[in-house]
Amino acid sequence: MQVKRILVLGNGGREQALSEAYAKSRGVKQVYVLPGNGLVGVANKKVTALTDEKSDYKAVLAVCRKYAVDLVDVAQDSFLADGLADKLQNAGILAFGPTQKASEIEWSKEYSRKFMQKYHLPSPRFASFSDVQKARSYLSGLPEQPLYIKASGLALGKGAIRADNKKEAVVAISEMQKFGPAGQTFLIEECMTGEEFSYFVICDGQDFVTVGAAQDHKTVLNQDRGENTGGMGAVAPCGIVSAKIAREVEQKIIKPFLLGMAKEGRAYSGVLYAGCMLTQTGVKIVEFNARWGDPEAEVLLPAIQSDYLSIVMAVLEKRLGRAKITVDTKIRVSVAGCSSGYPEDYSAVKGKKISGLEKAAALPGVLLFGSGIVKKQRVFLANGGRVFHLVGVGDSLVEARERVYAAMSMVYIEGNNLQFRTDIGWRDMERTL
Ligand code: GLY
């Protein structure tokens, strides 16, 4: 089947990076992003944001008909949790993304940890609760130790609270309510110690191809301090993932994951993001996500030299075992440009003007992706916590960092409201000393 028009569902930098990866395919005429953001399509005429269309199932069906869409990429976690990939397939529309049951590996941390336990995937000790009193009495039987209290449902990457002792754990348990239905069930987990990385494979239910690993920087402040965010910047490839570590991830995590999911009747087809930690006793799983990461997508997708659509079609036609994926050898560093106040209260920044973006993106070796941003009468306005992502591309980490931070220095949000981390890639810089 010839795919000419593709619809990508989502609104972040990830979806923009995805749409641009699809647009490179020669046979593709147009890629639509629903709802997209103010930077989608600005520098790539084969890509269009459908910011005025709704994005519930009925609206997506209508958009597919209106724009004669051949393939839908269900790229965002909330759409996967709503079962949009299944619904579209059932309606006879080609859809890329795991089924609702398969993506439960992300949208229920309780299901995910139980699955890991059942199939002996390396993971921390945990217990799950829907009753605060039961959680407290379990806690009182534990020795003093650092713990994580985690909302089971989707919480925009902010649902995990670290507690250094039992007193803090009690407070964290009471905070689960603020996540609404996502926090109704929550987990108490042993706190692992080590360095985190994100490992990405594309699966067809049985086989997989590896895209690579990236390192996200999740907290809002330099030196990994402050609140957790959706991700303040990423680097790929990342130094911690040697060939030996990659083999360990694939043998001990990816292969048993695929076998286990198939056994459960949830054969996993789509992008798998294994959030991993290298601990003293080997690699362990922090979490599984059923999609590309954001900001990891912005540093990994542009590296793919193979035709991305061909890989997706190999998944949909269950012939991934014969497919190959090649990536370039450049280093990419992304930095999220955020509204001041993010991730807490940044409402005052909404609607503030942004200048310098297009000049920054015109620098050599720089890419620009939108996130919480709108374009009105040729002016870019802030419209969210993470507003945009700049990416520096270089032959070395130093060059990539120089490029991205030179670009960032050209951008300004009215009222001095631009916030970003200045140390993205610091761990790999340390490793070069
Ligand atoms: N990198 C964090 C996420 O995509 O969930």
Coordinates of C-alpha atoms and ligand atoms in Angstrom, one line a residue:
M1 CA 0.0 0.0 0.0
Q2 CA 1.3 3.5 -0.9
V3 CA 1.0 5.9 2.1
K4 CA 0.8 9.5 0.9
R5 CA -0.9 11.4 3.7
I6 CA -0.1 10.8 7.4
L7 CA -1.7 12.1 10.5
V8 CA 0.4 12.4 13.7
L9 CA -1.7 12.8 16.9
G10 CA -0.2 15.0 19.6
N11 CA 1.1 18.5 20.2
G12 CA 4.6 18.4 21.5
G13 CA 8.1 18.7 20.1
R14 CA 8.0 14.9 19.8
E15 CA 5.1 15.0 17.3
Q16 CA 6.9 17.7 15.3
A17 CA 10.1 15.6 15.1
L18 CA 8.0 12.6 14.1
S19 CA 6.1 14.5 11.4
E20 CA 9.4 15.7 10.0
A21 CA 10.8 12.1 10.0
Y22 CA 7.8 11.0 8.0
A23 CA 8.0 13.9 5.7
K24 CA 11.5 12.8 4.6
S25 CA 9.9 9.8 2.9
R26 CA 9.8 10.4 -0.8
G27 CA 6.3 9.1 -1.5
V28 CA 4.8 11.1 1.4
K29 CA 2.9 14.2 0.1
Q30 CA 1.7 15.7 3.4
V31 CA 1.9 15.0 7.1
Y32 CA -0.7 16.5 9.3
V33 CA -0.3 17.0 13.1
L34 CA -3.4 17.1 15.3
P35 CA -3.4 19.5 17.1
G36 CA 0.3 20.3 16.6
N37 CA 1.7 23.6 17.8
G38 CA 2.7 27.0 16.5
L39 CA 6.0 25.8 15.1
V40 CA 4.7 22.8 13.2
G41 CA 5.0 23.4 9.5
V42 CA 6.8 26.8 9.8
A43 CA 10.0 25.4 8.3
N44 CA 8.7 22.4 6.5
K45 CA 5.9 22.8 3.9
K46 CA 5.2 19.0 3.8
V47 CA 4.0 19.3 7.4
T48 CA 0.8 21.1 8.5
A49 CA -0.6 21.6 12.1
L50 CA -4.4 21.2 12.4
T51 CA -4.7 23.4 15.4
D52 CA -8.3 24.3 14.8
E53 CA -9.6 20.7 14.7
K54 CA -10.7 18.8 17.8
S55 CA -8.8 15.6 18.7
D56 CA -11.4 13.2 20.2
Y57 CA -12.1 9.9 18.3
K58 CA -15.0 11.2 16.2
A59 CA -13.0 14.3 15.2
V60 CA -10.0 12.2 14.3
L61 CA -12.2 10.1 12.1
A62 CA -13.6 13.2 10.4
V63 CA -10.0 14.6 9.9
C64 CA -9.0 11.3 8.3
R65 CA -11.8 11.5 5.8
K66 CA -11.4 15.3 5.2
Y67 CA -7.6 15.0 4.4
A68 CA -7.7 11.5 2.9
V69 CA -5.3 10.2 5.5
D70 CA -3.7 6.8 4.8
L71 CA -1.9 6.3 8.1
V72 CA -2.3 7.6 11.7
D73 CA 0.5 7.6 14.1
V74 CA -0.9 7.6 17.7
A75 CA 2.1 9.2 19.2
Q76 CA 0.8 10.6 22.6
D77 CA 0.2 8.5 25.7
S78 CA -3.3 9.9 26.5
F79 CA -4.5 8.9 23.0
L80 CA -3.0 5.4 23.5
A81 CA -4.7 5.1 26.9
D82 CA -8.0 6.0 25.3
G83 CA -7.6 3.1 22.9
L84 CA -7.4 5.3 19.8
A85 CA -5.1 2.9 18.0
D86 CA -7.6 0.1 18.4
K87 CA -10.6 2.2 17.5
L88 CA -8.9 3.5 14.3
Q89 CA -7.8 0.0 13.3
N90 CA -11.4 -1.3 13.9
A91 CA -12.7 1.5 11.7
G92 CA -10.4 0.3 8.9
I93 CA -7.8 3.0 9.2
L94 CA -4.1 2.0 9.3
A95 CA -2.8 3.1 12.8
F96 CA 0.6 2.8 14.3
G97 CA 0.8 2.5 18.0
P98 CA 0.2 -0.2 20.7
T99 CA -3.3 -1.3 21.5
Q100 CA -5.0 0.0 24.7
K101 CA -4.2 -3.3 26.4
A102 CA -0.6 -3.3 25.3
S103 CA -0.1 0.4 26.3
E104 CA -1.3 -0.4 29.8
I105 CA 2.4 -1.1 30.4
E106 CA 2.6 2.7 30.5
W107 CA -0.8 4.0 31.7
S108 CA -1.0 1.7 34.7
K109 CA 2.2 1.6 36.7
E110 CA 0.5 -1.0 38.9
Y111 CA 0.0 -3.3 35.9
S112 CA 3.5 -2.6 34.7
R113 CA 5.3 -3.5 37.9
K114 CA 3.2 -6.7 38.3
F115 CA 4.1 -7.7 34.7
M116 CA 7.8 -7.1 35.5
Q117 CA 7.5 -9.2 38.6
K118 CA 5.7 -12.0 36.8
Y119 CA 8.3 -12.2 34.0
H120 CA 11.3 -11.6 36.2
L121 CA 12.4 -8.3 34.6
P122 CA 14.9 -6.4 36.7
S123 CA 12.9 -4.0 38.8
P124 CA 12.7 -2.7 42.4
R125 CA 10.5 -4.1 45.2
F126 CA 7.1 -2.4 45.3
A127 CA 3.5 -2.6 46.7
S128 CA 0.4 -1.0 45.3
F129 CA -2.6 0.5 47.1
S130 CA -5.9 2.2 46.6
D131 CA -6.4 2.7 50.3
V132 CA -4.4 5.3 52.2
Q133 CA -4.8 3.5 55.6
K134 CA -3.5 0.2 54.1
A135 CA -0.6 2.0 52.6
R136 CA 0.3 3.6 55.9
S137 CA 0.2 0.4 57.8
Y138 CA 2.5 -1.3 55.1
L139 CA 4.8 1.7 55.4
S140 CA 5.0 1.3 59.2
G141 CA 6.3 -2.3 58.7
L142 CA 9.2 -1.1 56.5
P143 CA 12.7 -0.2 57.7
E144 CA 13.7 3.4 57.4
Q145 CA 14.9 3.8 53.7
P146 CA 14.4 6.2 50.8
L147 CA 11.2 5.3 48.8
Y148 CA 9.3 6.5 45.8
I149 CA 5.6 7.1 46.0
K150 CA 4.2 6.9 42.5
A151 CA 0.7 7.6 41.0
S152 CA -0.3 4.6 38.9
G153 CA -1.9 6.6 36.2
L154 CA -0.7 9.1 33.6
A155 CA 0.6 12.3 35.4
L156 CA 2.6 14.2 32.7
G157 CA 5.9 12.8 34.0
K158 CA 5.3 14.4 37.4
G159 CA 3.6 11.5 39.3
A160 CA 6.7 10.2 41.2
I161 CA 7.6 11.7 44.5
R162 CA 10.8 10.8 46.3
A163 CA 10.6 10.3 50.1
D164 CA 13.9 10.2 52.0
N165 CA 12.2 8.6 55.1
K166 CA 8.9 7.3 56.3
K167 CA 7.7 10.7 57.5
E168 CA 8.1 12.1 54.0
A169 CA 6.5 9.0 52.5
V170 CA 3.3 9.7 54.6
V171 CA 3.2 13.2 53.1
A172 CA 3.8 11.9 49.6
I173 CA 1.0 9.4 50.0
S174 CA -1.4 12.2 50.9
E175 CA -0.2 14.1 47.8
M176 CA -1.3 11.4 45.5
Q177 CA -4.8 12.9 45.5
K178 CA -3.6 15.9 43.6
F179 CA -3.2 13.7 40.5
G180 CA -7.0 13.0 40.5
P181 CA -8.0 9.6 39.0
A182 CA -4.3 9.0 38.1
G183 CA -3.4 8.9 41.8
Q184 CA -6.3 6.8 43.0
T185 CA -4.0 3.8 42.9
F186 CA -0.4 4.4 43.9
L187 CA 2.8 2.5 44.4
I188 CA 5.3 2.4 47.2
E189 CA 8.6 1.5 45.6
E190 CA 12.1 0.8 46.9
C191 CA 14.3 3.7 45.7
M192 CA 17.0 2.6 43.3
T193 CA 20.3 4.4 43.0
G194 CA 22.2 4.9 39.8
E195 CA 22.2 6.8 36.5
E196 CA 19.1 6.8 34.3
F197 CA 18.8 6.5 30.5
S198 CA 16.1 6.0 28.0
Y199 CA 16.3 3.1 25.6
F200 CA 14.2 3.0 22.4
V201 CA 13.2 0.0 20.2
I202 CA 10.5 -0.4 17.6
C203 CA 8.5 -3.7 17.9
D204 CA 6.1 -5.6 15.7
G205 CA 4.8 -7.9 18.4
Q206 CA 7.6 -10.5 18.0
D207 CA 10.8 -8.8 16.6
F208 CA 12.3 -5.4 17.4
V209 CA 14.9 -3.0 15.9
T210 CA 16.9 -0.7 18.2
V211 CA 17.0 3.0 17.5
G212 CA 19.3 4.0 20.4
A213 CA 19.6 5.5 23.8
A214 CA 19.2 9.1 25.0
Q215 CA 19.6 10.7 28.4
D216 CA 16.8 13.0 29.6
H217 CA 17.3 15.7 32.3
K218 CA 14.1 15.5 34.3
T219 CA 14.4 18.0 37.1
V220 CA 13.8 21.7 36.5
L221 CA 17.1 23.0 38.0
N222 CA 20.8 22.5 37.1
Q223 CA 22.6 19.6 38.8
D224 CA 19.4 17.6 38.8
R225 CA 17.8 19.6 41.6
G226 CA 14.2 20.8 42.0
E227 CA 10.9 19.4 40.9
N228 CA 10.4 16.8 38.2
T229 CA 9.2 18.1 34.8
G230 CA 8.3 16.5 31.5
G231 CA 12.0 16.7 30.6
M232 CA 14.3 19.8 30.4
G233 CA 16.7 18.5 27.7
A234 CA 18.3 15.4 26.4
V235 CA 21.5 14.1 24.8
A236 CA 22.0 11.3 22.3
P237 CA 23.9 9.1 22.0
C238 CA 24.7 9.0 25.7
G239 CA 28.0 7.8 27.1
I240 CA 26.5 5.5 29.8
V241 CA 25.1 3.1 27.3
S242 CA 28.1 1.1 26.1
A243 CA 27.6 -1.8 23.7
K244 CA 27.7 -4.1 26.8
I245 CA 24.9 -2.2 28.5
A246 CA 22.9 -2.2 25.3
R247 CA 23.2 -6.0 25.1
E248 CA 22.2 -6.3 28.7
V249 CA 19.1 -4.1 28.1
E250 CA 18.1 -6.2 25.1
Q251 CA 18.7 -9.6 26.7
K252 CA 17.3 -8.9 30.1
I253 CA 14.5 -6.4 29.4
I254 CA 13.4 -6.1 25.7
K255 CA 13.3 -9.7 24.8
P256 CA 11.5 -11.0 27.9
F257 CA 9.2 -8.0 27.6
L258 CA 8.1 -9.0 24.1
L259 CA 7.7 -12.6 25.0
G260 CA 5.8 -11.8 28.2
M261 CA 3.4 -9.4 26.4
A262 CA 2.7 -12.0 23.7
K263 CA 2.0 -14.6 26.4
E264 CA -0.4 -12.2 28.1
G265 CA -2.3 -11.8 24.8
R266 CA -1.0 -8.2 24.5
A267 CA 1.5 -8.5 21.7
Y268 CA 3.4 -5.2 21.6
S269 CA 3.5 -3.4 18.3
G270 CA 4.9 0.2 18.3
V271 CA 7.6 2.2 19.9
L272 CA 8.8 1.0 23.2
Y273 CA 10.6 3.4 25.6
A274 CA 12.4 1.5 28.4
G275 CA 13.3 4.0 31.1
C276 CA 16.3 2.3 32.7
M277 CA 18.7 2.8 35.6
L278 CA 22.2 1.4 35.8
T279 CA 22.5 0.3 39.4
Q280 CA 25.3 -1.5 41.3
T281 CA 23.5 -4.8 40.5
G282 CA 23.0 -4.1 36.8
V283 CA 20.3 -2.4 34.7
K284 CA 16.8 -2.1 36.2
I285 CA 13.6 -0.7 34.8
V286 CA 12.4 2.6 36.1
E287 CA 9.3 2.5 33.9
F288 CA 8.1 1.5 30.4
N289 CA 6.5 4.0 28.1
A290 CA 4.5 3.0 25.0
R291 CA 5.8 5.8 22.8
W292 CA 8.7 8.1 21.9
G293 CA 10.0 10.2 24.8
D294 CA 9.9 14.0 24.7
P295 CA 12.6 15.5 24.6
E296 CA 14.3 12.2 23.5
A297 CA 12.4 12.1 20.2
E298 CA 14.0 15.4 19.2
V299 CA 17.5 14.0 19.5
L300 CA 16.9 10.5 18.2
L301 CA 14.5 10.9 15.3
P302 CA 16.6 13.3 13.3
A303 CA 19.5 10.8 13.5
I304 CA 17.5 8.1 11.6
Q305 CA 18.9 7.7 8.1
S306 CA 16.6 4.9 7.1
D307 CA 13.2 5.7 5.7
Y308 CA 11.1 6.0 8.9
L309 CA 7.8 5.2 7.1
S310 CA 9.3 2.0 5.7
I311 CA 10.1 0.9 9.3
V312 CA 6.6 1.7 10.4
M313 CA 5.1 -0.2 7.5
A314 CA 7.4 -3.2 8.3
V315 CA 5.8 -3.2 11.8
L316 CA 2.3 -3.0 10.5
E317 CA 3.0 -5.8 8.1
K318 CA 4.8 -7.9 10.8
R319 CA 8.0 -8.2 8.8
L320 CA 10.3 -6.2 11.1
G321 CA 12.6 -9.2 11.5
R322 CA 14.0 -8.5 8.1
A323 CA 14.2 -4.7 8.5
K324 CA 17.3 -2.7 9.4
I325 CA 17.6 0.8 10.9
T326 CA 20.6 3.0 10.4
V327 CA 21.4 6.2 12.4
D328 CA 24.1 8.8 11.9
T329 CA 27.0 9.3 14.2
K330 CA 26.3 13.0 15.2
I331 CA 25.8 14.1 18.8
R332 CA 22.6 15.9 19.5
V333 CA 21.8 18.0 22.6
S334 CA 18.3 19.4 23.1
V335 CA 17.4 22.1 25.6
A336 CA 13.8 22.9 26.5
G337 CA 12.9 26.6 26.6
C338 CA 10.3 26.9 29.3
S339 CA 8.0 29.5 30.8
S340 CA 9.3 30.9 34.1
G341 CA 7.5 29.2 37.0
Y342 CA 7.4 25.8 35.2
P343 CA 6.6 23.1 36.4
E344 CA 4.5 24.9 39.1
D345 CA 2.6 28.0 38.3
Y346 CA 3.5 29.5 34.9
S347 CA 0.0 30.8 34.0
A348 CA 1.3 34.5 34.0
V349 CA 3.5 33.7 31.0
K350 CA 0.7 32.5 28.8
G351 CA 0.3 34.9 25.8
K352 CA 3.8 36.5 26.2
K353 CA 5.6 37.3 23.0
I354 CA 8.7 35.2 22.0
S355 CA 11.4 36.7 19.8
G356 CA 14.5 35.3 18.1
L357 CA 13.3 31.8 17.4
E358 CA 13.6 31.8 13.7
K359 CA 17.1 33.4 13.8
A360 CA 18.2 30.9 16.3
A361 CA 16.9 28.0 14.2
A362 CA 18.8 29.4 11.1
L363 CA 22.2 28.9 12.8
P364 CA 24.2 26.0 11.4
G365 CA 23.6 22.7 13.2
V366 CA 20.5 23.9 15.0
L367 CA 17.0 22.4 15.0
L368 CA 13.9 23.9 16.5
F369 CA 10.7 22.1 17.7
G370 CA 7.6 23.7 19.2
S371 CA 5.7 22.6 22.3
G372 CA 3.5 25.0 24.3
I373 CA 3.6 27.7 21.6
V374 CA 1.0 29.3 19.3
K375 CA 1.5 31.6 16.3
K376 CA -0.9 34.5 16.0
Q377 CA -0.6 37.1 13.2
R378 CA 3.0 36.1 12.6
V379 CA 4.0 36.4 16.3
F380 CA 4.9 33.5 18.5
L381 CA 3.3 33.4 21.9
A382 CA 4.0 31.2 24.9
N383 CA 1.2 28.7 25.6
G384 CA 2.5 26.2 28.0
G385 CA 5.2 25.1 30.4
R386 CA 7.7 23.7 27.9
V387 CA 7.4 26.2 25.1
F388 CA 10.0 25.0 22.5
H389 CA 13.1 22.8 22.2
L390 CA 16.3 23.8 20.5
V391 CA 18.7 21.0 19.4
G392 CA 22.4 21.5 18.7
V393 CA 23.9 19.0 16.3
G394 CA 27.7 18.4 16.3
D395 CA 30.6 16.0 15.7
S396 CA 31.3 16.2 19.4
L397 CA 29.4 16.9 22.6
V398 CA 31.2 20.2 23.0
E399 CA 30.2 21.3 19.5
A400 CA 26.6 20.3 20.0
R401 CA 26.4 22.1 23.3
E402 CA 28.0 25.2 21.9
R403 CA 25.5 25.3 19.1
V404 CA 22.4 24.8 21.2
Y405 CA 23.4 27.3 23.8
A406 CA 24.4 29.9 21.2
A407 CA 20.9 29.5 19.7
M408 CA 19.2 29.7 23.1
S409 CA 21.0 33.0 23.8
M410 CA 19.1 34.5 20.9
V411 CA 15.6 33.7 22.2
Y412 CA 13.7 36.0 24.6
I413 CA 10.2 35.7 26.2
E414 CA 8.6 39.0 27.0
G415 CA 9.0 40.1 30.7
N416 CA 12.3 38.0 31.0
N417 CA 10.2 34.9 31.2
L418 CA 12.5 32.3 29.5
Q419 CA 13.7 29.6 31.8
F420 CA 16.1 26.7 30.8
R421 CA 18.8 24.5 32.2
T422 CA 22.3 25.4 31.3
D423 CA 23.9 22.0 32.1
I424 CA 22.3 19.6 29.6
G425 CA 24.8 16.8 28.9
W426 CA 26.8 17.4 32.1
R427 CA 27.2 13.8 32.9
D428 CA 28.9 13.1 29.5
M429 CA 31.0 16.2 29.9
E430 CA 32.2 14.8 33.3
R431 CA 33.0 11.5 31.6
T432 CA 35.4 13.3 29.2
L433 CA 37.5 14.7 32.0
Ligands
GLY1 N1 11.3 11.9 28.7 C1 10.2 11.8 29.5 C2 9.0 11.3 28.8 O1 8.8 11.4 27.6 O2 8.1 10.8 29.5

